[in-house]
């Protein structure tokens, strides 16, 4: 495949962007390889001075454009050949007008991606060229008070690849080695792309303190809602009620084991869920990010609500 991007629709996984490399002689001599680094050298990973990338232009606009190929700048960075990258709901919020999430214009988008290590800085010990990896896009400082207390998710100096720093919707990417995690080469690339969103869902699942046999209501059956559905189903939740206005997403939820997939425009959702749970759901998942008022109606007294994916449009 050449250098053009190929968008491939996956109903349960959002959209994947596959960026290929054109064949040709190795141009590593002009790629600015870090002098004290280790890099893989084969034709499949031939470097060029420029690459194609999806760049956020501001005001809901983006372009696929030629961009300088990234180079290692420090000894603790890793150069990656991007294999797959997915489009997240956060990307859609960024591209909304008005935006539902801030981002820096001129930044290469993409914070969910799987890659192959091309080159590692001289200070990197846990990775080597040829490794298949996934990337944690949230880059923390490690020195602020929150980081020292163990709450790195609250880092005062956090930045995010694909939002405030160049990300993975490109042919190559550079990331701090501490954010790059090796995975088995047996994991299919398309599935590995979901490591970042699934880790978020798994963390929320654990925070919900679920007990097998509890009832769950999931508001929204997009990729995130469906991941929640699969987790709670596997863990023994009953019943699981999914609320989703889009027909094909309701069908997808049913195929993945939802005990009820409700159209809010055609059902009295409160009555339907209380009819199945008597008191209300033990756990309610807002997988849309703007449905806290509805979640409060649906949860039983003493139950738990998981707010996932909140954005500025949730201020109401």
Backbone as a ProteinNet text record, in pm:
[ID]
protein_1_A
[PRIMARY]
XXXXXXXXXXXXXXXXXXXXXXXXXXXXXXXXXXXXXXXXXXXXXXXXXXXXXXXXXXXXXXXXXXXXXXXXXXXXXXXXXXXXXXXXXXXXXXXXXXXXXXXXXXXXXXXXXXXXXXXXXXXXXXXXXXXXXXXXXXXXXXXXXXXXXXXXXXXXXXXXXXXXXXXXXXXXXXXXXXXXXXXXXXXXXXXXXXXXXXXXXXXXXXXXXXXXXXXXXXXXXXXXXXXXXXXXXXXXXXXXXXXXXXXXXXXXXXXXXXXXXXXXXXXXXXXXXXXXXXXXXXXXXXXXXXXXXXXXXXXXXXXXXXXXXXXXXXXX
[TERTIARY]
83.7	0	87.2	41.8	117.7	101.9	123.9	123.1	-13.4	-111.8	-243.2	-310	-391.2	-461.7	-582.7	-617.3	-733.4	-824.2	-946	-1041.3	-1123.6	-1133.5	-1207.9	-1308.2	-1436.1	-1539.7	-1549.5	-1554.2	-1573.7	-1687.9	-1805.7	-1920.8	-1895.6	-1821.2	-1802.7	-1675.2	-1596.5	-1465.9	-1441.6	-1544.6	-1520.9	-1456.6	-1357.9	-1291.9	-1142.4	-1082.7	-938.6	-875.3	-763.2	-687	-558.2	-537.8	-415.6	-328.5	-209.9	-117.4	-2.2	12.9	118.5	241.5	347.4	471.4	494.8	536.8	572.7	708.8	727.9	856.5	958.1	1084.8	1188.9	1318.1	1425.4	1555.4	1555	1633.7	1645.3	1706.2	1633.7	1684.5	1722.3	1764.2	1794.6	1905.3	1991.4	2101.4	2054.8	1935	1883.6	1775.7	1756.2	1645.7	1686.8	1810.8	1853.5	1854	1898.2	1899	1988	1936.6	2011.2	2143	2255.3	2384.4	2407.2	2344.6	2365.6	2236.2	2186.6	2060.3	2071.3	1966.3	1958	1836.1	1852.8	1739.3	1739.2	1617.9	1601.4	1629.1	1693	1730.9	1687.6	1569.1	1525.4	1435.2	1411	1338.1	1197.2	1132.5	994.3	981.2	1088.8	1084.1	1167.7	1177	1257.5	1205.9	1298	1261.7	1271	1184.3	1188.8	1192.5	1224.9	1231.4	1093.1	991.3	854.8	764	649.2	549.7	411.7	311.2	173.2	114.1	36.8	-19	-151.5	-237	-365.2	-344.5	-357.1	-323.6	-449.9	-464.9	-576.3	-548.2	-642.8	-622.6	-700.5	-779.2	-860.6	-998.4	-1094.3	-1230.7	-1293.8	-1278	-1340.8	-1277.3	-1160.9	-1098.1	-975.2	-952.7	-833.7	-791.8	-664.8	-613.1	-514.2	-509.4	-399.4	-294.1	-177.9	-76.5	63.4	156.7	297	353.3	428.4	479	620.3	711.7	846.9	843.7	920.3	929.4	995.3	935	990.6	1125	1202.1	1333.4	1345.9	1429.8	1456.5	1531.6	1485.4	1550.6	1620.4	1576.5	1636.3	1665.3	1744.5	1785.7	1674.2	1563.6	1455.8	1332	1351.8	1241.5	1251	1138.5	1130	1067	1125	1067.4	984.6	861.7	766.9	715.7	698.9	626.7	482.8	389.9	250.3	189.5	127.9	64.4	-86	-150	-293.7	-318.4	-416.7	-461	-611.9	-678.1	-823.8	-869.2	-991.8	-1052.7	-1141.1	-1111.4	-1178.8	-1292.4	-1382.5	-1486.3	-1428.5	-1313.5	-1248.7	-1209.3	-1164.2	-1131	-1253.9	-1369	-1492.6	-1529.1	-1506.5	-1531.7	-1438.6	-1311.9	-1215.5	-1260.5	-1316.1	-1354	-1494.3	-1563.7	-1695.9	-1682	-1787	-1791.2	-1920.9	-1914.4	-1791.3	-1729.6	-1599.7	-1533	-1579.1	-1586.5	-1618.7	-1495	-1378.2	-1251.3	-1144.1	-1056.1	-950	-842.4	-775.2	-660.2	-579.4	-454.1	-364.7	-363.3	-405.1	-398.1	-256.1	-245.1	-115	-64.7	-138.3	-97.7	-144.5	-60.4	-101.1	-193.5	-312.9	-412.1	-375.9	-456.8	-441.6	-375.3	-454.9	-396.9	-424.2	-481	-502.4	-432.7	-315.9	-246.1	-152.3	-127	-33.2	78	199.7	313.8	424.6	525.2	647.5	763.6	845.6	960.3	1062.6	1103	1204.7	1340.4	1336.9	1462.2	1437.4	1535.8	1525.5	1643.6	1618.4	1725.7	1822.4	1937.2	2043.2	2007.9	1907.7	1869.4	1756.2	1706.9	1592	1641.1	1588.3	1634	1524.8	1397.8	1291.6	1234.7	1283.9	1235	1352	1324.2	1427.1	1358.4	1430.5	1371	1306.2	1187.1	1112	1001.9	1003.1	897.9	764.6	657.3	522.5	475.7	419.7	389.1	257.1	202.9	92.9	141.9	70.8	118.3	15.1	60.2	-22.1	-7.4	-113.4	-97	-81.5	-113.6	-106.9	34	103.6	243.6	249.4	295.6	301.4	444.9	457.1	589.6	667.4	597.5	664.3	722.9	712.1	777.5	682.6	562.4	470.2	416.3	345.7	298.7	204.5	116.2	22.5	96.2	193.5	272	344.7	401.7	475	382.2	254.1	157.5	99.4	133.5	81.7	-41.9	-83.8	-201.3	-157.4	-86.4	-32.7	-142.1	-263.5	-374.3	-415.6	-369	-398.7	-276.5	-177	-52.4	-80.1	-11.5	-30.4	30.7	119.5	188.8	160.4	49.5	18.3	-3.4	44.3	13	-28.9	-88.3	-144.5	-104.1	-49	-16.2	-144.9	-140.4	-256.6	-356.6	-328.9	-419.1	-339.7	-234.8	-149.1	-7.4	30.2	157.6	128.4	218	195.2	167	64.1	20.3	40.4	-52.2	-30.6	-107	-182.6	-246.5	-145.7	-40.6	71	147.1	243.8	322.2	424.6	480.5	575.1	539.2	583.4	554.9	671.6	696.4	794.4	720.1	754.4	689.6	791.9	767.1	855.2	851.2	965.3	972.7	885.1	869.4	789.6	642.7	600.3	460.6	438.6	543.6	536.9	546	450.5	440.4	441.2	530.6	543.3	424.8	375.7	269.1	313.4	240.2	272	247.1	332.5	313.4	194.4	139.8	24.1	-107.3	-105.1	-226.9	-255.7	-372.9	-404	-395.5	-345.3	-324.5	-453.2	-562.9	-688.1	-732.5	-713.5	-751.9	-657.3	-529.8	-432	-459.4	-517.7	-549.8	-644.9	-722.2	-821.3	-763.7	-633.3	-573.4	-602.2	-590.7	-610.2	-755.7	-854.4	-992	-1035.1	-991.4	-1033	-973.6	-851.4	-792.1	-873.2	-925.3	-1009.6	-1139.3	-1199.9	-1324.2	-1299	-1189.3	-1157.8	-1136.7	-1068.4	-1047.5	-1181.5	-1271.3	-1402.5	-1483	-1472.6	-1539.5	-1491	-1361.7	-1307.2	-1352.4	-1359.8	-1402.9	-1550.2	-1628.7	-1771.9	-1800.9	-1699.5	-1714.7	-1825.4	-1827.4	-1932	-1927.2	-2045.7	-2062	-2143.5	-2098.4	-2172.6	-2319.9	-2405.4	-2548.9	-2614.8	-2535.1	-2594.8	-2646.1	-2741.6	-2800	-2723.9	-2719.3	-2644.2	-2726.2	-2730.6	-2789.9	-2678.9	-2667.7	-2563.3	-2629.5	-2596.4	-2652.8	-2557.2	-2592.5	-2507.9	-2443.1	-2459.4	-2402.9	-2306	-2224.6	-2112.7	-2001.3	-1880.9	-1771.1	-1747.4	-1752.9	-1728.5	-1841.2	-1965.6	-2077.4	-2075	-2037.4	-2031.4	-1917.8	-1806.7	-1700.2	-1747.7	-1818.8	-1876.3	-1970.3	-2054.2	-2147.6	-2074.9	-1970.9	-1898.9	-1833	-1777.4	-1713	-1813.8	-1923.7	-2021.9	-2089.3	-2110.8	-2169.9	-2077.9	-1949.5	-1853.1	-1839.1	-1863.5	-1846.7	-1970.9	-2081.9	-2200.5	-2308.4	-2315.4	-2421.4	-2554.5	-2663.9	-2797.9	-2901.8	-2996.1	-2997	-2909.5	-2871.7	-2799.9	-2893.6	-2928.2	-3016.9	-2936.3	-2944.4	-2872.7	-2974	-2945.7	-3032.2	-2958.1	-3014.1	-2944.8	-3047.6	-3044.3	-3141.2	-3114.2	-2989.5	-2953	-2979.9	-3057.7	-3105.4	-2992.1	-2893.5	-2790.3	-2705.4	-2693.4	-2618.4	-2698.4	-2831	-2912.8	-2898.6	-2899.1	-2881.3	-2744.9	-2642.5	-2509.4	-2508.2	-2574.2	-2580.6	-2650.7	-2758.4	-2829.2	-2741.1	-2665.9	-2579.3	-2466.4	-2431.6	-2324.9	-2378	-2508.9	-2562.7	-2646.5	-2684.6	-2770.9	-2905.9	-2956.4	-3086.4	-3200.9	-3175	-3272.2	-3195.6	-3237.5	-3178.8	-3293.1	-3297.1	-3413.7	-3390.9	-3490.9	-3491.7	-3558.7	-3485.7	-3545.8	-3659	-3666.8	-3776.4	-3903.2	-3890.4	-4005	-4042.2	-3959.9	-3985	-3981.7	-4058.6	-4045.3	-3929.1	-3810.2	-3689	-3693.3	-3738.9	-3744.5	-3835	-3952	-4045.1	-3986.4	-3923.7	-3867.3	-3757	-3669.8	-3557.8	-3604.5	-3696.3	-3746.6	-3829.8	-3895.3	-3969.8	-3879.9	-3757	-3661.3	-3576.6	-3563.2	-3474.4	-3547.3	-3672.2	-3761.4	-3723.9	-3601	-3562	-3486.4	-3445.3	-3352.8	-3222.8	-3139.8	-3015.6	-2917	-2846.2	-2740	-2629.6	-2598.7	-2492.6	-2546.5	-2524.3	-2559.6	-2432.9	-2410.5	-2293.9	-2339.1	-2289.3	-2311.3	-2194.6	-2217.1	-2112.2	-2120.9	-2205.7	-2220.2	-2144.8	-2155.9	-2083.3	-2169.9	-2298.4	-2386.7	-2516.7	-2524.2	-2652.6	-2660	-2589.2	-2595.6	-2738.5	-2817.3	-2955.3	-3035.8	-3022.1	-3094.4	-3043.1	-2912.3	-2853.7	-2906.1	-2924.7	-2975	-3115.6	-3196.6	-3330.6	-3328	-3231.8	-3231.4	-3162.5	-3074.6	-2998.6	-3083.1	-3067.2	-3137.4	-3072.7	-3143.4	-3084.7	-2965	-2852.9	-2732.1	-2655.3	-2704	-2634.1	-2515.5	-2453.6	-2335.7	-2356.6	-2304.2	-2307	-2163.4	-2133.3	-2002.7	-2019.1	-1948.8	-1951.3	-1829	-1851.2	-1740.5	-1747.8	-1634.7	-1628.6	-1693.1	-1696.3	-1759.6	-1683.6	-1756.7	-1695.9	-1767.9	-1728	-1783.7	-1933	-1987.2	-2130.6	-2210.2	-2141.3	-2209	-2233.1	-2205.7	-2215.1	-2356	-2454.4	-2591	-2616.9
-119	0	124.1	228.9	352.2	434	564.4	646.9	705.2	678.7	735	657.9	728.9	664.5	589.9	481.9	402.8	394.5	446.8	439.9	313.5	237.6	112.7	112	101.7	105	-28.5	-22.4	-141.3	-111.1	-172.8	-134.5	-130.1	-228.3	-233.1	-164.4	-111.5	-59.4	82.5	152.2	284.5	275.6	356.6	361	342	262	241.1	309.8	372.5	433.5	355.9	300.5	225.7	308.5	343	422.3	335	316.2	229.3	308.5	236.6	296.5	257.9	352	317.3	250.5	156.8	89.1	180.2	154.3	237.1	219.9	277.7	262.4	327	272.5	324.7	464.3	558.8	697	736.3	637.6	664.6	767	777	871.7	1014.4	1045.1	1181.7	1195.2	1090.4	1095.7	1150.8	1185.7	1243.1	1142.5	1019.8	917.1	960.5	942.3	978.3	899.9	964.8	897	786.6	796.5	694	617	556.9	486.1	354.8	273	145.6	148.4	116.2	119.8	-4.2	-37.7	-149.4	-100.3	-182.8	-141.4	-248.3	-228.6	-317.6	-240.9	-296.7	-225.4	-188.8	-272.1	-245.6	-120.3	-76.6	38.9	154.3	159.8	264.8	402.1	489.9	622	724.5	824.7	936.9	1065.9	1175	1302.2	1353.1	1313.6	1355.4	1233.5	1251.9	1145.5	1208.8	1124.5	1173.1	1161.3	1262.9	1267.7	1340.7	1308.3	1376	1487.8	1612	1728.6	1806.7	1839.9	1921.8	2067.6	2129.9	2266.8	2370.6	2326.9	2418.6	2436.3	2480.9	2509.9	2393.4	2274.3	2157.1	2105.8	2156.1	2119.6	2032.4	1940	1856.6	1831.3	1796.1	1767.3	1651.1	1571.6	1477.2	1550.9	1571.7	1652.3	1594.5	1643.1	1605.2	1672.6	1595.7	1647.1	1593.5	1669.1	1616.7	1487.9	1390.1	1264.5	1291.5	1244	1275	1207.4	1266	1214.9	1210.7	1121.3	1116.8	1242.7	1300.3	1420.8	1396	1294	1262.9	1113.2	1074.6	934.8	843.2	901.9	819.2	817.8	845.2	840.9	718	689.5	575.3	621.8	580.8	608.1	487	512	405.6	413.8	299.6	288.1	251.4	341	319	211.8	111.2	2.3	24	65.3	94.6	209.3	291.4	395.7	407.4	430.4	439.4	581.3	610.9	741.3	728.4	806.6	800.4	902.8	881.9	981.7	1117.2	1116.7	1243.6	1319.2	1246.3	1311.8	1379.8	1314.8	1374.2	1498.8	1495.2	1614.7	1728.7	1695.3	1796.9	1862.6	1782.3	1831.2	1888.1	1889.3	1951.5	2103.2	2170.3	2316.9	2357.2	2413.5	2439.9	2309	2309.4	2184.7	2138.2	2007	1949.1	1912.6	1927.5	1897.1	1984.9	2045	2129.7	2047.3	2108.6	2048.9	2162.7	2133.8	2236.2	2230.5	2337.7	2338.6	2313	2237.8	2201.1	2067.8	2008.9	1881.4	1764.2	1663.1	1538.5	1464.1	1432.5	1365.8	1218.1	1150.5	1007.1	971.1	922.3	880.9	734	661.3	517.4	447.6	391.1	329.9	218.6	128.3	17.8	35.8	1.3	35.3	-69.2	-55.7	-134.9	-41.4	-81.1	1.1	0.9	120.7	136.5	169.3	256.8	306.4	340.3	313.3	348.3	435.2	528.5	612	531.5	588.2	515.7	484.1	553.9	528.8	429.5	374.2	282.9	139.3	67.7	-68.5	-173.3	-136.3	-237.7	-260.1	-187.4	-202	-213.1	-275.1	-278.8	-279.7	-242.8	-239.2	-372.5	-362	-480.7	-517.6	-464	-493.9	-436.4	-511.8	-458.5	-394.8	-274.3	-198	-123.9	-87.3	8.1	126.2	237.7	362	418.6	455.1	531.2	678.2	743.2	879.4	986.6	954.8	1055.1	1059.3	1168.5	1182.3	1268	1208.3	1277.4	1316.1	1412.3	1466.7	1381.4	1312	1228.6	1303.8	1436	1512.3	1605.5	1630.5	1718.4	1645.4	1717.2	1656.9	1540.4	1554.6	1445	1321	1339.2	1224.4	1157.9	1237.6	1181	1107.6	1149.6	1082.9	957.1	933.3	815.5	840.2	967.4	1001.9	1066.3	989.4	1045.6	1088.6	1031.4	1074	1218	1274.6	1413.5	1503.3	1454.6	1528.5	1673.7	1766.1	1908.6	1949.7	1867.5	1902.1	1801.9	1731	1627.3	1685.5	1612.2	1643.4	1513.5	1523	1403.5	1396.7	1281.7	1258.9	1256.5	1319.6	1321.9	1429.7	1507.4	1616.2	1745.1	1738.3	1855.1	1834.8	1708.2	1673.9	1577.9	1573.3	1489.5	1344.9	1288.1	1153.7	1053.5	957.1	839.1	829	931.2	927.3	976.4	898.2	932	803.3	813.1	694.2	659.4	761.8	741	831.7	794.5	871.4	856	960	953.7	966.6	880.4	883.1	858.2	909	874.7	724.6	665.2	520.3	472.3	555.2	513.5	495.9	553.4	542.4	432.5	360.4	258.9	120.5	34	-95.6	-208.6	-303.8	-415.9	-510.2	-562.9	-662	-781	-889.5	-1008.5	-983.6	-1038	-1027.6	-1110.3	-1193.7	-1276	-1198.5	-1081.6	-1001.3	-935.2	-958.7	-894.8	-742.5	-679.4	-535.2	-458.5	-497.5	-424.8	-431.3	-546.1	-558	-479.3	-482.4	-410.5	-260.8	-210.7	-68.5	-27	-121.7	-91	-93.9	-111.1	-121.5	2.4	120	243.1	259.1	253.7	269.5	155.8	31.6	-79	-66.1	-14.8	3.2	103.5	205.7	304.2	239.6	158.8	90.3	-7.9	-83	-179.6	-110	3.8	79.2	123.7	172.9	216.7	99.1	-14.7	-136.2	-172	-166	-199	-97.7	29.2	133	119	52.2	38.7	-62.1	-135.1	-231.3	-331.6	-382	-474.6	-606	-657.2	-788.3	-874.7	-995.6	-1081.2	-1092.5	-1081	-1087.3	-951.5	-844	-710.3	-670.2	-578.5	-528	-404.9	-387.9	-277.9	-213.9	-81.9	-6.1	72.2	57.9	124.9	224.2	351.3	457	484.5	439.6	456.1	325.5	287.7	161.8	187.5	291.8	310.3	214.5	232.4	141.6	129.1	240.9	235.6	160.8	193.6	125	-24.5	-64.6	-206.6	-277.2	-206.7	-266	-289.4	-191.8	-210.8	-331	-340.6	-451.9	-585.8	-600	-727.1	-759.6	-658.1	-681.6	-727	-651.2	-685.8	-819.1	-849.2	-978.7	-1092.3	-1078.1	-1181.9	-1197.5	-1088.9	-1091.7	-1140.6	-1160.3	-1216.4	-1117.1	-1002	-906	-955.3	-924.1	-957.2	-876.1	-816.6	-800.7	-682.7	-682.4	-568.5	-501	-377.1	-299.4	-190.3	-185.3	-85.3	11.4	139.5	242.6	309.7	303.5	352.3	387.6	511.6	551.1	496.2	453.9	410.4	260.7	225.2	87.3	-13.9	12.7	-88.6	-107.9	-3.6	-18.7	-101.9	-86.1	-171.7	-317.4	-342.6	-479.3	-533.8	-448.8	-491.8	-527	-445.4	-473	-605.7	-631.4	-758.3	-875.7	-860.2	-969.8	-997.1	-898	-914.1	-953.2	-974.7	-1030.1	-938.9	-821.1	-734.7	-803.4	-794.2	-853.7	-765.9	-638.3	-547	-435.7	-401.7	-289.5	-194.4	-82.1	5.8	129.9	162.2	286	392.4	496.4	596.2	674.6	674.1	745.3	660.5	530.7	441.2	371.6	383.8	316.7	416.4	385.8	454.9	386.5	442.4	376.3	352	449.7	434.1	316.9	310.1	201.7	66.4	61.6	-63.6	-115.3	-26.2	-70.3	-106.2	-28	-62.9	-190.1	-214.4	-338.8	-460.6	-444.6	-555.9	-564.8	-453.2	-451	-421.8	-383.1	-345.4	-212.9	-199.8	-77.3	21.4	-22.4	55.1	-21.9	17.4	-55.5	-37.4	-145.7	-135.2	-42.4	-50.9	31.1	91.4	220.8	288.2	345.7	315.1	364.7	472.7	593.4	697.4	689.6	619.5	602.4	707.5	808.4	918.2	1040.7	1066.1	1178.6	1297.3	1290.3	1404.8	1363.9	1244.1	1189.6	1167.6	1247.1	1233.3	1249	1347.6	1357.6	1230.1	1171.3	1047.3	933.1	928.5	822.8	828.4	948.3	963.7	906.7	914.7	857.6	705.6	649.9	506.1	421.7	481.2	405	385.3	270.6	248.1	331.5	349.3	417.5	337.5	406.3	338.8	270.7	286.2	228.3	314	277.9	350.9	398.7	515.8	572.7	591.9	543.1	563.4	668.4	779.5	886.1	869.6	832.1	803.5	897.1	958.8	1040.5	1175.9	1231.6	1362.8	1469.4	1567	1675.9	1804.9	1914.4	2044.3	2053.8	1968.8	1972.3	1909.2	1853.2	1790.8	1891.1	2018.7	2117.1	2132.2	2097.2	2107.7	2012.9
0	0	0	-64.2	-69	56.8	49.4	168.6	200	119.9	149.3	260.9	343.5	452.6	401.6	468.7	432.6	553.8	545.2	653.9	639.6	751	746.7	861.4	829.2	931.3	1003.4	1136.9	1218.7	1316.2	1302.3	1382.3	1531.4	1585.5	1730.4	1774.4	1682.2	1719.9	1671.5	1625	1572.1	1435.6	1411.2	1280.6	1298.8	1214.1	1217	1098.6	1121.3	1012.6	997.1	879.6	852.4	759.4	806.7	727.5	683.8	552.1	501.9	461.9	429.7	384.2	240.3	160.8	22.9	22.3	-69.9	-78.3	-144.3	-118.4	-177.6	-103.2	-150.4	-84.5	52.1	138.9	274.1	269.8	330.7	333.4	474.9	555.4	695.6	710.6	613	624.8	638.1	590.9	599.7	704.5	787.6	882.7	1017.7	1035.5	1162.7	1276	1252.8	1355.4	1471.4	1593.8	1713.4	1716.2	1734.9	1722.8	1825	1943.3	2044.7	2065.8	1958.4	1966.3	1891.5	1910.1	1840.9	1751.7	1622.9	1531.7	1444.7	1400.4	1309.4	1168.3	1089.3	954.9	855.4	797.4	690.7	596.2	482	378.5	416.2	503.6	540.1	624.5	687	774.5	719.2	587.4	525.5	566.3	606.5	654.7	542.2	553.5	461.3	541.3	473.8	544.3	579.9	503.3	531.8	535.9	597.7	609.1	595.5	582.8	581	719.9	759.1	893.9	892.5	989.5	1008	1109.1	1064	1145.8	1180.5	1309.6	1355.7	1321.6	1251	1202.6	1283.4	1381.7	1459.5	1398.2	1482	1436.6	1361.3	1414.7	1356	1228.6	1191.8	1063.8	1084.9	989.5	988.8	845.1	828.1	694.6	701.2	595.5	577.4	497.2	555.1	490.2	510.3	432.4	447.2	571.3	647.9	774.9	795	855.3	879.3	959.9	917.4	992	1127.3	1236.7	1369.4	1393.1	1480.3	1516.7	1668.4	1718.5	1861.4	1903.2	2013.8	2066.6	2199.2	2271.7	2401.6	2409.2	2507.5	2519.8	2569.7	2619.8	2673.8	2583.3	2454.6	2359.5	2269.9	2202.5	2112.1	1981.6	1870.1	1738	1695.5	1653.3	1623.4	1480.7	1416.6	1290.7	1325.6	1296.6	1332.8	1242.7	1304.9	1231.1	1216.5	1324.1	1324.2	1421.2	1390.6	1482.9	1471.1	1583.3	1580.2	1612.7	1574.4	1599.8	1723.2	1824	1953.3	1959.8	2055.3	2078	2114.5	2181.9	2214.9	2088.4	1985.9	1859.3	1800.2	1812.4	1761.4	1840.9	1973.1	2054.2	2011.5	1985.3	1941.6	1812.2	1721.9	1589.2	1584.6	1698.5	1703	1704.2	1660.3	1665.6	1736.9	1859.8	1936.1	1985.4	2014.7	2055.6	2192.8	2209.3	2338.8	2417.5	2353.5	2421.4	2359.4	2441.6	2385.1	2315.7	2219.8	2151.5	2090.5	2061.7	2008.1	1855.8	1787.8	1640.8	1592.2	1483.7	1430.4	1481.7	1576.2	1634.7	1547.9	1534.9	1470	1565.2	1518	1600.6	1621.9	1705	1725	1855.8	1951.4	2079.1	2110.3	2014.9	2031.7	1914.9	1939.6	1827.2	1872.2	1777.1	1796.3	1693.8	1731.9	1647.4	1661.2	1575.7	1583.4	1616.2	1710.1	1747.8	1633.7	1592.8	1489.4	1552.8	1652.6	1712.1	1857.4	1942.1	2083.5	2123.2	2214.8	2265.7	2351	2374.8	2445.8	2590.2	2646.1	2784.4	2799.6	2689.7	2693	2706.8	2806.4	2832.3	2809.5	2821	2817.2	2677.5	2579	2442.2	2346.1	2231	2127.2	1990.8	1886.7	1753.2	1716.2	1656.6	1617	1713.2	1836	1932.4	1885.7	1909.4	1887	2016.1	2007.4	2128.2	2115.3	2232.2	2240.5	2322.9	2313	2372.1	2469.4	2588	2681.7	2643.2	2595.2	2543.5	2650.8	2775.7	2881.6	2940.7	2915	2955.8	3082.2	3189.1	3317.9	3351.9	3446.6	3476.2	3575.4	3666	3765	3882.7	3884.8	3992	4067.5	4014.4	4085.7	4209.1	4295.1	4420.1	4394.7	4296	4267.9	4219.4	4132.8	4086.7	4202.5	4291.8	4405.7	4501.7	4505.5	4592.8	4529.2	4403.8	4336.3	4253.3	4241.7	4162.1	4031.1	3950.2	3826.3	3730.3	3744.8	3659	3686.9	3797.4	3831.5	3814	3742.7	3722.7	3682	3748.5	3720.7	3587.5	3535	3410.5	3298.8	3308.7	3210.7	3072.1	2973.4	2834.5	2768.1	2650.5	2586.9	2441	2402.3	2262.2	2180.1	2064.3	1976.9	2010	2115.2	2154.6	2174	2254.5	2277.9	2224.6	2199.1	2134.9	2020.8	1923.6	1806	1845.4	1779.7	1812.4	1700.2	1692.2	1610.9	1480.9	1440.5	1309.1	1205.4	1191.9	1104.6	1074.2	986.4	952.1	1059.3	1124.4	1233.5	1349.6	1466.8	1587.6	1684.4	1763.6	1871.7	2003.5	2099.2	2230.3	2339.5	2460.7	2573.2	2598.3	2622.9	2640.6	2756.3	2860.7	2976.4	2940.8	2827.9	2786.1	2683	2648.5	2543.4	2606.8	2575.1	2641.6	2538.2	2558.9	2467	2481.4	2369.8	2368.9	2284.1	2295.2	2217	2069	1986.9	1842.3	1796.4	1885.4	1852.4	1862	1926.2	1938.1	1803.9	1743.9	1615.2	1626.2	1522.8	1525.9	1555.2	1489.9	1510.3	1656.4	1720.1	1861.1	1950.6	1918.6	2000	1999.8	1893	1885.2	1996.3	2048.3	2151	2292.2	2305.9	2439.4	2523.7	2465.9	2543.3	2587.8	2498.7	2547.4	2639.2	2609.3	2694.4	2834.6	2844.6	2977.1	3058.5	2992.2	3062.1	3109.7	3023.6	3059.7	3174.4	3166.5	3271.1	3405.3	3403.3	3527.5	3585.9	3501.1	3549.2	3603	3535.8	3582.9	3723.4	3744.8	3876.2	3981.3	3942.6	4037	4074.5	3991.4	4019.3	4129.8	4175.9	4286.6	4258.2	4137.9	4093.8	4170.7	4202.6	4264.3	4168.5	4136.1	4043	4080.7	3980.7	4002.9	4011.2	4019.7	4024.9	3886.8	3888.1	3763.8	3716.6	3584.6	3525.8	3414.7	3413.1	3303.1	3235.1	3103.1	3026.6	2932.2	2947.5	2864.2	2749.7	2630.4	2513.4	2473.3	2345.7	2295.8	2182	2198.3	2108.2	2148.2	2095.5	2130	2279.6	2353	2497	2567.7	2536.5	2598.7	2573.2	2451.5	2418.8	2493.9	2516.7	2597.2	2740.1	2795.8	2929.2	2929.4	2828.6	2818.7	2822.3	2741.4	2736.6	2871.1	2937.7	3066.9	3171.9	3184.9	3287	3256.6	3128.7	3092.6	3134.4	3103.4	3138.8	3289.5	3364.1	3509.4	3583.2	3510.4	3573.8	3611.1	3545.1	3572.3	3516.5	3590.2	3540	3617.1	3544.7	3398.9	3356.7	3230.5	3172.7	3073.2	3100.8	3014.2	2945.3	2815.4	2736.5	2677.4	2688.9	2633.4	2518.6	2399.6	2280.3	2171.9	2117.9	2015.9	1876.4	1847.9	1712.8	1698.5	1596.4	1580.9	1567.6	1479	1457.4	1582.1	1664.9	1789.6	1890	1891.4	1978.3	1936.6	1805.5	1756.8	1796.9	1790.3	1830.9	1979.6	2061	2205	2232.1	2160.6	2178.3	2139	2031	1985.8	2084.4	2166.6	2265.3	2402.6	2411.8	2535.5	2621.5	2573.3	2653	2676.4	2798.8	2830.1	2781.3	2762.6	2703.3	2633.8	2512.5	2439.2	2407.2	2476.6	2476.3	2391.8	2311	2233.4	2318.5	2361.4	2450.9	2387.5	2254.3	2188.4	2180.5	2208.8	2195	2326.4	2428.6	2555.2	2670.8	2773.8	2901.5	2973.3	2957.7	3004.5	3154.7	3231.2	3376.3	3414.1	3352.6	3382.9	3340.8	3223	3173.4	3265.2	3308.3	3391.3	3531.8	3587.6	3720.8	3715.1	3601.5	3587.3	3589.2	3544.2	3541.7	3668.2	3740.5	3857.2	3987.8	3979.7	4090.3	4154.4	4203.1	4273.8	4185.8	4068.8	3986	3972.4	3879.5	3853.7	3968.8	3999.1	4100.5	4051.7	3922.7	3863.6	3734.6	3715.2	3590.6	3529.4	3402.9	3330.4	3233	3249.6	3148.7	3051.2	2940.4	2839.5	2730.7	2751.6	2656.1	2705	2836.2	2894.3	2928.3	2896.4	2921.1	2988.9	3044.6	3089.4	3240.4	3318.4	3463.3	3516.2	3472.8	3525.3	3502.4	3383	3355	3441.5	3461.6	3543.8	3686.5	3738.7	3875.2	3890.4	3786.1	3790.3	3785.7	3718.7	3690.9	3797.1	3877.1	3975.7	4102.1	4165.9	4293.2	4402.9	4511.9	4626.8	4677.4	4695.5	4740.4	4628.6	4506.2	4392.5	4350.7	4238.3	4191	4048	4020.6	3885.6	3838.8	3719.5	3657.9	3548.1	3561.2	3460.9	3372.3	3248.4	3157.9	3038.1	3005.1	2883.9	2896.4	3016.3	3031.7	2953.5	2901.6	2825.5	2859.6	2796.1	2834.3	2809.7	2721.7	2695.7	2809	2909.4	3022.5	3135.4	3113.8	3220.7	3274.7	3194.3	3241.8	3358.6
[MASK]
++++++++++++++++++++++++++++++++++++++++++++++++++++++++++++++++++++++++++++++++++++++++++++++++++++++++++++++++++++++++++++++++++++++++++++++++++++++++++++++++++++++++++++++++++++++++++++++++++++++++++++++++++++++++++++++++++++++++++++++++++++++++++++++++++++++++++++++++++++++++++++++++++++++++++++++++++++++++++++

